PDB file of C-alpha atoms and ligand atoms in Angstrom:
ATOM      1  CA  MET A 310      30.733 -80.005 -13.577  1.00 60.00           C
ATOM      2  CA  SER A 311      34.414 -80.962 -13.406  1.00 80.00           C
ATOM      3  CA  GLY A 312      34.364 -81.149  -9.631  1.00 95.00           C
ATOM      4  CA  GLU A 313      32.805 -80.249  -6.334  1.00 97.00           C
ATOM      5  CA  VAL A 314      34.245 -78.412  -3.336  1.00 98.00           C
ATOM      6  CA  TYR A 315      32.866 -77.476   0.065  1.00 98.00           C
ATOM      7  CA  LEU A 316      33.297 -74.005   1.499  1.00 98.00           C
ATOM      8  CA  VAL A 317      33.449 -73.666   5.281  1.00 98.00           C
ATOM      9  CA  THR A 318      31.565 -70.413   5.810  1.00 97.00           C
ATOM     10  CA  ARG A 319      28.501 -69.059   7.517  1.00 95.00           C
ATOM     11  CA  ASN A 320      28.620 -65.917   5.386  1.00 96.00           C
ATOM     12  CA  GLU A 321      25.977 -66.143   2.626  1.00 97.00           C
ATOM     13  CA  GLY A 322      27.560 -63.263   0.677  1.00 97.00           C
ATOM     14  CA  LYS A 323      30.893 -65.068   0.426  1.00 98.00           C
ATOM     15  CA  LEU A 324      29.226 -68.347  -0.524  1.00 98.00           C
ATOM     16  CA  LYS A 325      27.235 -66.752  -3.346  1.00 98.00           C
ATOM     17  CA  GLU A 326      30.323 -65.014  -4.727  1.00 98.00           C
ATOM     18  CA  ALA A 327      32.437 -68.182  -4.546  1.00 98.00           C
ATOM     19  CA  LYS A 328      29.727 -70.111  -6.438  1.00 98.00           C
ATOM     20  CA  ASP A 329      29.524 -67.445  -9.157  1.00 98.00           C
ATOM     21  CA  ILE A 330      33.302 -67.113  -9.524  1.00 98.00           C
ATOM     22  CA  LEU A 331      33.912 -70.877  -9.798  1.00 98.00           C
ATOM     23  CA  ALA A 332      30.912 -71.705 -12.032  1.00 98.00           C
ATOM     24  CA  PRO A 333      32.735 -70.765 -15.295  1.00 97.00           C
ATOM     25  CA  PHE A 334      35.417 -73.318 -14.322  1.00 97.00           C
ATOM     26  CA  SER A 335      32.667 -75.947 -13.984  1.00 97.00           C
ATOM     27  CA  ILE A 336      33.396 -76.238 -10.279  1.00 98.00           C
ATOM     28  CA  SER A 337      30.399 -76.513  -7.993  1.00 98.00           C
ATOM     29  CA  VAL A 338      30.651 -74.923  -4.550  1.00 98.00           C
ATOM     30  CA  LYS A 339      28.469 -75.993  -1.653  1.00 98.00           C
ATOM     31  CA  SER A 340      28.423 -74.936   1.953  1.00 98.00           C
ATOM     32  CA  ILE A 341      29.931 -77.586   4.230  1.00 98.00           C
ATOM     33  CA  TYR A 342      27.005 -76.927   6.583  1.00 97.00           C
ATOM     34  CA  GLU A 343      24.683 -78.513   3.975  1.00 96.00           C
ATOM     35  CA  ILE A 344      26.206 -81.918   4.717  1.00 96.00           C
ATOM     36  CA  CYS A 345      27.572 -81.615   8.254  1.00 95.00           C
ATOM     37  CA  ASP A 346      27.114 -79.262  11.174  1.00 95.00           C
ATOM     38  CA  ILE A 347      30.755 -78.746  12.022  1.00 95.00           C
ATOM     39  CA  GLY A 348      29.893 -75.916  14.448  1.00 93.00           C
ATOM     40  CA  LYS A 349      31.555 -72.522  14.456  1.00 92.00           C
ATOM     41  CA  VAL A 350      35.275 -72.612  13.706  1.00 94.00           C
ATOM     42  CA  GLU A 351      37.085 -70.259  16.102  1.00 92.00           C
ATOM     43  CA  GLU A 352      39.271 -67.773  14.227  1.00 91.00           C
ATOM     44  CA  LYS A 353      42.252 -67.953  16.552  1.00 91.00           C
ATOM     45  CA  GLY A 354      44.898 -67.430  13.892  1.00 94.00           C
ATOM     46  CA  GLU A 355      47.224 -64.443  13.777  1.00 94.00           C
ATOM     47  CA  ASN A 356      46.783 -63.896  10.040  1.00 98.00           C
ATOM     48  CA  TYR A 357      44.286 -64.521   7.247  1.00 98.00           C
ATOM     49  CA  ALA A 358      46.065 -67.640   6.005  1.00 98.00           C
ATOM     50  CA  HIS A 359      46.045 -69.273   9.427  1.00 98.00           C
ATOM     51  CA  ASN A 360      42.318 -68.580   9.920  1.00 98.00           C
ATOM     52  CA  ALA A 361      41.473 -69.802   6.414  1.00 98.00           C
ATOM     53  CA  LEU A 362      43.414 -73.015   7.098  1.00 98.00           C
ATOM     54  CA  LEU A 363      41.632 -73.575  10.428  1.00 98.00           C
ATOM     55  CA  LYS A 364      38.298 -73.424   8.582  1.00 98.00           C
ATOM     56  CA  ALA A 365      39.355 -75.664   5.675  1.00 98.00           C
ATOM     57  CA  ARG A 366      40.956 -78.247   7.987  1.00 98.00           C
ATOM     58  CA  ALA A 367      37.794 -78.396  10.114  1.00 98.00           C
ATOM     59  CA  GLY A 368      35.819 -79.096   6.935  1.00 98.00           C
ATOM     60  CA  PHE A 369      38.148 -81.816   5.697  1.00 98.00           C
ATOM     61  CA  ILE A 370      38.579 -83.527   9.082  1.00 98.00           C
ATOM     62  CA  ASN A 371      34.815 -83.734   9.614  1.00 97.00           C
ATOM     63  CA  THR A 372      33.743 -84.802   6.115  1.00 97.00           C
ATOM     64  CA  GLY A 373      36.723 -86.043   4.075  1.00 98.00           C
ATOM     65  CA  LYS A 374      35.507 -83.731   1.278  1.00 98.00           C
ATOM     66  CA  ILE A 375      37.678 -81.283  -0.667  1.00 98.00           C
ATOM     67  CA  SER A 376      37.345 -78.280   1.633  1.00 98.00           C
ATOM     68  CA  LEU A 377      37.948 -74.571   1.265  1.00 98.00           C
ATOM     69  CA  GLY A 378      38.234 -72.005   4.038  1.00 98.00           C
ATOM     70  CA  GLU A 379      38.264 -68.302   3.297  1.00 98.00           C
ATOM     71  CA  ASP A 380      39.336 -65.427   5.497  1.00 98.00           C
ATOM     72  CA  SER A 381      39.072 -61.853   4.327  1.00 98.00           C
ATOM     73  CA  GLY A 382      39.107 -58.290   5.553  1.00 98.00           C
ATOM     74  CA  LEU A 383      39.280 -54.614   4.776  1.00 98.00           C
ATOM     75  CA  GLU A 384      42.562 -52.821   5.583  1.00 98.00           C
ATOM     76  CA  VAL A 385      42.372 -49.034   5.903  1.00 98.00           C
ATOM     77  CA  ASP A 386      45.762 -47.310   5.775  1.00 98.00           C
ATOM     78  CA  TYR A 387      44.731 -44.304   7.905  1.00 98.00           C
ATOM     79  CA  LEU A 388      43.692 -46.778  10.643  1.00 98.00           C
ATOM     80  CA  ARG A 389      47.034 -48.615  10.306  1.00 98.00           C
ATOM     81  CA  GLY A 390      45.412 -51.607   8.629  1.00 98.00           C
ATOM     82  CA  ALA A 391      42.300 -51.856  10.848  1.00 98.00           C
ATOM     83  CA  PRO A 392      39.774 -53.444  10.861  1.00 98.00           C
ATOM     84  CA  GLY A 393      41.785 -56.029   8.837  1.00 98.00           C
ATOM     85  CA  LEU A 394      41.687 -59.452  10.424  1.00 97.00           C
ATOM     86  CA  TYR A 395      38.878 -58.249  12.713  1.00 96.00           C
ATOM     87  CA  SER A 396      36.606 -56.901   9.947  1.00 97.00           C
ATOM     88  CA  ALA A 397      33.731 -59.248  10.822  1.00 95.00           C
ATOM     89  CA  ARG A 398      33.913 -58.224  14.508  1.00 94.00           C
ATOM     90  CA  PHE A 399      34.612 -54.494  14.080  1.00 95.00           C
ATOM     91  CA  GLY A 400      32.689 -52.682  16.849  1.00 94.00           C
ATOM     92  CA  GLY A 401      31.867 -55.979  18.612  1.00 94.00           C
ATOM     93  CA  GLU A 402      30.201 -59.328  17.950  1.00 91.00           C
ATOM     94  CA  ASN A 403      26.744 -59.223  16.304  1.00 91.00           C
ATOM     95  CA  VAL A 404      27.093 -55.630  15.085  1.00 95.00           C
ATOM     96  CA  SER A 405      25.199 -55.062  11.813  1.00 96.00           C
ATOM     97  CA  SER A 406      27.019 -54.185   8.585  1.00 96.00           C
ATOM     98  CA  GLY A 407      25.328 -50.780   8.662  1.00 97.00           C
ATOM     99  CA  ASP A 408      26.706 -50.058  12.135  1.00 97.00           C
ATOM    100  CA  LYS A 409      30.209 -51.262  11.175  1.00 98.00           C
ATOM    101  CA  ILE A 410      30.117 -48.920   8.197  1.00 98.00           C
ATOM    102  CA  SER A 411      28.984 -45.988  10.384  1.00 98.00           C
ATOM    103  CA  LEU A 412      31.765 -46.665  12.854  1.00 98.00           C
ATOM    104  CA  LEU A 413      34.380 -46.829  10.110  1.00 98.00           C
ATOM    105  CA  LEU A 414      33.142 -43.608   8.474  1.00 98.00           C
ATOM    106  CA  LYS A 415      33.200 -41.885  11.869  1.00 98.00           C
ATOM    107  CA  SER A 416      36.834 -42.823  12.404  1.00 97.00           C
ATOM    108  CA  LEU A 417      37.653 -41.298   8.996  1.00 98.00           C
ATOM    109  CA  GLN A 418      35.635 -38.100   9.460  1.00 98.00           C
ATOM    110  CA  GLY A 419      37.429 -35.138   7.836  1.00 97.00           C
ATOM    111  CA  VAL A 420      40.179 -37.336   6.370  1.00 98.00           C
ATOM    112  CA  PRO A 421      40.844 -36.299   2.727  1.00 98.00           C
ATOM    113  CA  GLN A 422      40.446 -38.738  -0.161  1.00 97.00           C
ATOM    114  CA  GLU A 423      44.178 -39.271  -0.696  1.00 97.00           C
ATOM    115  CA  GLU A 424      44.505 -40.552   2.882  1.00 98.00           C
ATOM    116  CA  ARG A 425      41.474 -42.867   2.694  1.00 98.00           C
ATOM    117  CA  THR A 426      43.281 -45.615   0.759  1.00 98.00           C
ATOM    118  CA  ALA A 427      42.314 -49.183   1.620  1.00 98.00           C
ATOM    119  CA  ARG A 428      42.392 -52.704   0.301  1.00 98.00           C
ATOM    120  CA  PHE A 429      40.271 -55.806   0.497  1.00 98.00           C
ATOM    121  CA  VAL A 430      42.291 -58.968   1.132  1.00 98.00           C
ATOM    122  CA  CYS A 431      41.073 -62.536   0.630  1.00 98.00           C
ATOM    123  CA  VAL A 432      42.950 -65.714   1.470  1.00 98.00           C
ATOM    124  CA  VAL A 433      41.573 -69.091   0.421  1.00 98.00           C
ATOM    125  CA  ALA A 434      42.884 -72.318   1.950  1.00 98.00           C
ATOM    126  CA  LEU A 435      42.373 -75.635   0.191  1.00 98.00           C
ATOM    127  CA  VAL A 436      42.626 -78.884   2.147  1.00 98.00           C
ATOM    128  CA  TRP A 437      42.236 -82.260   0.448  1.00 98.00           C
ATOM    129  CA  GLU A 438      43.676 -85.750   0.770  1.00 98.00           C
ATOM    130  CA  GLY A 439      46.738 -84.636  -1.211  1.00 97.00           C
ATOM    131  CA  GLY A 440      47.689 -81.728   1.054  1.00 98.00           C
ATOM    132  CA  GLU A 441      47.097 -78.046   1.706  1.00 98.00           C
ATOM    133  CA  GLU A 442      47.446 -74.928  -0.457  1.00 98.00           C
ATOM    134  CA  ILE A 443      46.916 -71.192   0.051  1.00 98.00           C
ATOM    135  CA  PHE A 444      45.769 -68.583  -2.505  1.00 98.00           C
ATOM    136  CA  ARG A 445      45.691 -64.831  -1.955  1.00 98.00           C
ATOM    137  CA  GLY A 446      43.873 -61.984  -3.693  1.00 98.00           C
ATOM    138  CA  VAL A 447      44.018 -58.235  -3.076  1.00 98.00           C
ATOM    139  CA  CYS A 448      41.933 -55.360  -4.444  1.00 98.00           C
ATOM    140  CA  GLU A 449      43.125 -51.774  -3.902  1.00 98.00           C
ATOM    141  CA  GLY A 450      40.720 -48.845  -3.470  1.00 98.00           C
ATOM    142  CA  TYR A 451      39.658 -46.156  -1.047  1.00 98.00           C
ATOM    143  CA  ILE A 452      36.876 -45.456   1.417  1.00 98.00           C
ATOM    144  CA  ALA A 453      33.887 -43.343   0.329  1.00 98.00           C
ATOM    145  CA  GLU A 454      32.556 -40.382   2.355  1.00 98.00           C
ATOM    146  CA  GLU A 455      29.152 -42.079   2.628  1.00 98.00           C
ATOM    147  CA  PRO A 456      27.568 -45.429   1.672  1.00 98.00           C
ATOM    148  CA  ARG A 457      26.482 -45.794  -1.949  1.00 98.00           C
ATOM    149  CA  GLY A 458      24.760 -48.675  -3.772  1.00 98.00           C
ATOM    150  CA  ASN A 459      22.837 -51.660  -2.523  1.00 96.00           C
ATOM    151  CA  THR A 460      24.372 -54.861  -3.893  1.00 98.00           C
ATOM    152  CA  GLY A 461      26.942 -57.149  -2.251  1.00 97.00           C
ATOM    153  CA  PHE A 462      27.506 -57.390   1.490  1.00 98.00           C
ATOM    154  CA  GLY A 463      29.636 -56.102   4.369  1.00 98.00           C
ATOM    155  CA  TYR A 464      31.701 -53.029   3.500  1.00 98.00           C
ATOM    156  CA  ASP A 465      30.805 -53.010  -0.233  1.00 98.00           C
ATOM    157  CA  PRO A 466      28.797 -49.723  -0.016  1.00 98.00           C
ATOM    158  CA  ILE A 467      31.881 -47.769   1.127  1.00 98.00           C
ATOM    159  CA  PHE A 468      34.676 -49.425  -0.886  1.00 98.00           C
ATOM    160  CA  ILE A 469      35.440 -47.423  -4.024  1.00 98.00           C
ATOM    161  CA  PHE A 470      37.039 -49.265  -6.945  1.00 98.00           C
ATOM    162  CA  PRO A 471      39.234 -46.483  -8.422  1.00 97.00           C
ATOM    163  CA  PRO A 472      39.059 -47.290 -12.166  1.00 96.00           C
ATOM    164  CA  GLU A 473      35.262 -46.796 -12.040  1.00 97.00           C
ATOM    165  CA  VAL A 474      35.089 -44.306  -9.108  1.00 97.00           C
ATOM    166  CA  LYS A 475      32.119 -46.306  -7.845  1.00 98.00           C
ATOM    167  CA  THR A 476      31.613 -48.548  -4.831  1.00 98.00           C
ATOM    168  CA  PHE A 477      31.424 -52.319  -5.213  1.00 98.00           C
ATOM    169  CA  ALA A 478      27.797 -52.028  -4.055  1.00 98.00           C
ATOM    170  CA  GLU A 479      27.075 -49.687  -6.988  1.00 98.00           C
ATOM    171  CA  LEU A 480      28.995 -51.755  -9.534  1.00 98.00           C
ATOM    172  CA  GLY A 481      27.007 -54.946  -8.935  1.00 98.00           C
ATOM    173  CA  SER A 482      27.948 -58.570  -8.482  1.00 98.00           C
ATOM    174  CA  GLU A 483      28.994 -59.368 -12.046  1.00 97.00           C
ATOM    175  CA  PHE A 484      31.504 -56.526 -12.052  1.00 98.00           C
ATOM    176  CA  LYS A 485      32.710 -57.227  -8.514  1.00 98.00           C
ATOM    177  CA  ASN A 486      33.257 -60.900  -9.320  1.00 98.00           C
ATOM    178  CA  ARG A 487      35.579 -59.932 -12.170  1.00 98.00           C
ATOM    179  CA  TYR A 488      37.916 -57.696 -10.152  1.00 98.00           C
ATOM    180  CA  SER A 489      37.500 -58.378  -6.443  1.00 98.00           C
ATOM    181  CA  HIS A 490      40.020 -59.758  -3.963  1.00 98.00           C
ATOM    182  CA  ARG A 491      37.802 -62.853  -3.746  1.00 98.00           C
ATOM    183  CA  SER A 492      37.759 -63.309  -7.495  1.00 98.00           C
ATOM    184  CA  ARG A 493      41.560 -63.111  -7.635  1.00 98.00           C
ATOM    185  CA  ALA A 494      42.054 -65.689  -4.880  1.00 98.00           C
ATOM    186  CA  PHE A 495      39.338 -68.129  -5.984  1.00 98.00           C
ATOM    187  CA  ARG A 496      40.415 -68.098  -9.638  1.00 98.00           C
ATOM    188  CA  GLN A 497      43.936 -69.152  -8.675  1.00 98.00           C
ATOM    189  CA  CYS A 498      42.363 -71.852  -6.544  1.00 98.00           C
ATOM    190  CA  ALA A 499      40.200 -72.997  -9.494  1.00 98.00           C
ATOM    191  CA  GLU A 500      43.231 -73.334 -11.743  1.00 98.00           C
ATOM    192  CA  PHE A 501      45.053 -75.360  -9.105  1.00 98.00           C
ATOM    193  CA  LEU A 502      42.031 -77.617  -8.539  1.00 98.00           C
ATOM    194  CA  ILE A 503      41.714 -78.330 -12.244  1.00 97.00           C
ATOM    195  CA  GLY A 504      45.445 -78.909 -12.722  1.00 97.00           C
ATOM    196  CA  GLU A 505      46.318 -80.803  -9.558  1.00 96.00           C
ATOM    197  CA  VAL A 506      43.318 -82.085  -7.642  1.00 97.00           C
ATOM    198  CA  PHE A 507      40.483 -83.253  -9.901  1.00 96.00           C
ATOM    199  CA  HIS A 508      41.304 -86.411 -11.844  1.00 80.00           C
TER     200      HIS A 508
HETATM  201  P1  ITT B 497      33.075 -67.033   7.843  1.00 90.71           P
HETATM  202  O1  ITT B 497      34.223 -66.903   8.820  1.00 90.71           O
HETATM  203  O2  ITT B 497      31.995 -67.926   8.328  1.00 90.71           O
HETATM  204  O3  ITT B 497      33.555 -67.396   6.464  1.00 90.71           O
HETATM  205  P2  ITT B 497      32.859 -64.169   8.254  1.00 90.71           P
HETATM  206  O4  ITT B 497      31.934 -63.102   7.731  1.00 90.71           O
HETATM  207  O5  ITT B 497      33.032 -64.241   9.751  1.00 90.71           O
HETATM  208  O6  ITT B 497      32.383 -65.582   7.675  1.00 90.71           O
HETATM  209  P3  ITT B 497      35.611 -63.370   7.959  1.00 90.71           P
HETATM  210  O7  ITT B 497      35.982 -63.716   9.346  1.00 90.71           O
HETATM  211  O8  ITT B 497      36.557 -63.723   6.856  1.00 90.71           O
HETATM  212  O9  ITT B 497      34.233 -64.011   7.532  1.00 90.71           O
HETATM  213  O10 ITT B 497      35.311 -61.820   7.942  1.00 90.71           O
HETATM  214  C1  ITT B 497      35.425 -61.091   6.798  1.00 90.71           C
HETATM  215  C2  ITT B 497      34.656 -59.791   6.952  1.00 90.71           C
HETATM  216  O11 ITT B 497      35.292 -58.819   6.106  1.00 90.71           O
HETATM  217  C3  ITT B 497      33.238 -59.934   6.440  1.00 90.71           C
HETATM  218  O12 ITT B 497      32.323 -60.297   7.453  1.00 90.71           O
HETATM  219  C4  ITT B 497      32.962 -58.546   5.887  1.00 90.71           C
HETATM  220  O13 ITT B 497      32.565 -57.694   6.918  1.00 90.71           O
HETATM  221  C5  ITT B 497      34.337 -58.104   5.382  1.00 90.71           C
HETATM  222  N1  ITT B 497      34.471 -58.437   3.951  1.00 90.71           N
HETATM  223  C6  ITT B 497      35.240 -59.425   3.406  1.00 90.71           C
HETATM  224  N2  ITT B 497      35.089 -59.481   2.083  1.00 90.71           N
HETATM  225  C7  ITT B 497      34.205 -58.523   1.766  1.00 90.71           C
HETATM  226  C8  ITT B 497      33.624 -58.099   0.563  1.00 90.71           C
HETATM  227  O14 ITT B 497      33.887 -58.703  -0.581  1.00 90.71           O
HETATM  228  N3  ITT B 497      32.750 -57.096   0.598  1.00 90.71           N
HETATM  229  C9  ITT B 497      32.447 -56.491   1.751  1.00 90.71           C
HETATM  230  N4  ITT B 497      32.926 -56.823   2.944  1.00 90.71           N
HETATM  231  C10 ITT B 497      33.805 -57.852   2.959  1.00 90.71           C
END
């Protein structure tokens, strides 16, 4: 491995994807919670970048390790960008992914395909002794009429990737990790780490 970074997340789906995306760069990703219980980082920011930075800074301040924070969300155009920044809390705290999906589909009932456009956004913040950097990835698609597929996490069963006309949950992790918002953000981060951070 060329280096090791710590991701500040409690989301197992994100952690697994980050590990798989960075493995080909020989970068090992571990959860910060494996080495330090830094508690829950409040997402008080007004945008993805701010929230991602709050997480990464909490990791670095508590451990001194190269820390990554990631904030992501699903923006649905018909809902004027909702749930967006509040994707994890859509419908309330502790609502299951299945219930979030049902709620989202209900708010799009009867809306035709051309108005169901949406995008996944992922912002990764890197904090290390040399400074702070931000990387952003976007994946455009649209929202399915009903859930399909059983891989991935969160909204994957209702997010259709247009070139394949299949949901991320149908396409599987290998495919998703090639084209997703998270893949786009983390790969930029990997290139920066290799070029500027690891010595
Ligand atoms: P951490 O803050 O601990 O990292 P979280 O799940 O609370 O975990 P976010 O605040 O960034 O993370 O919320 C992002 C939510 O957006 C996430 O819980 C999913 O519901 C959704 N989401 C983000 N990326 C996704 C993806 O690749 N597939 C499906 N849903 C995704």
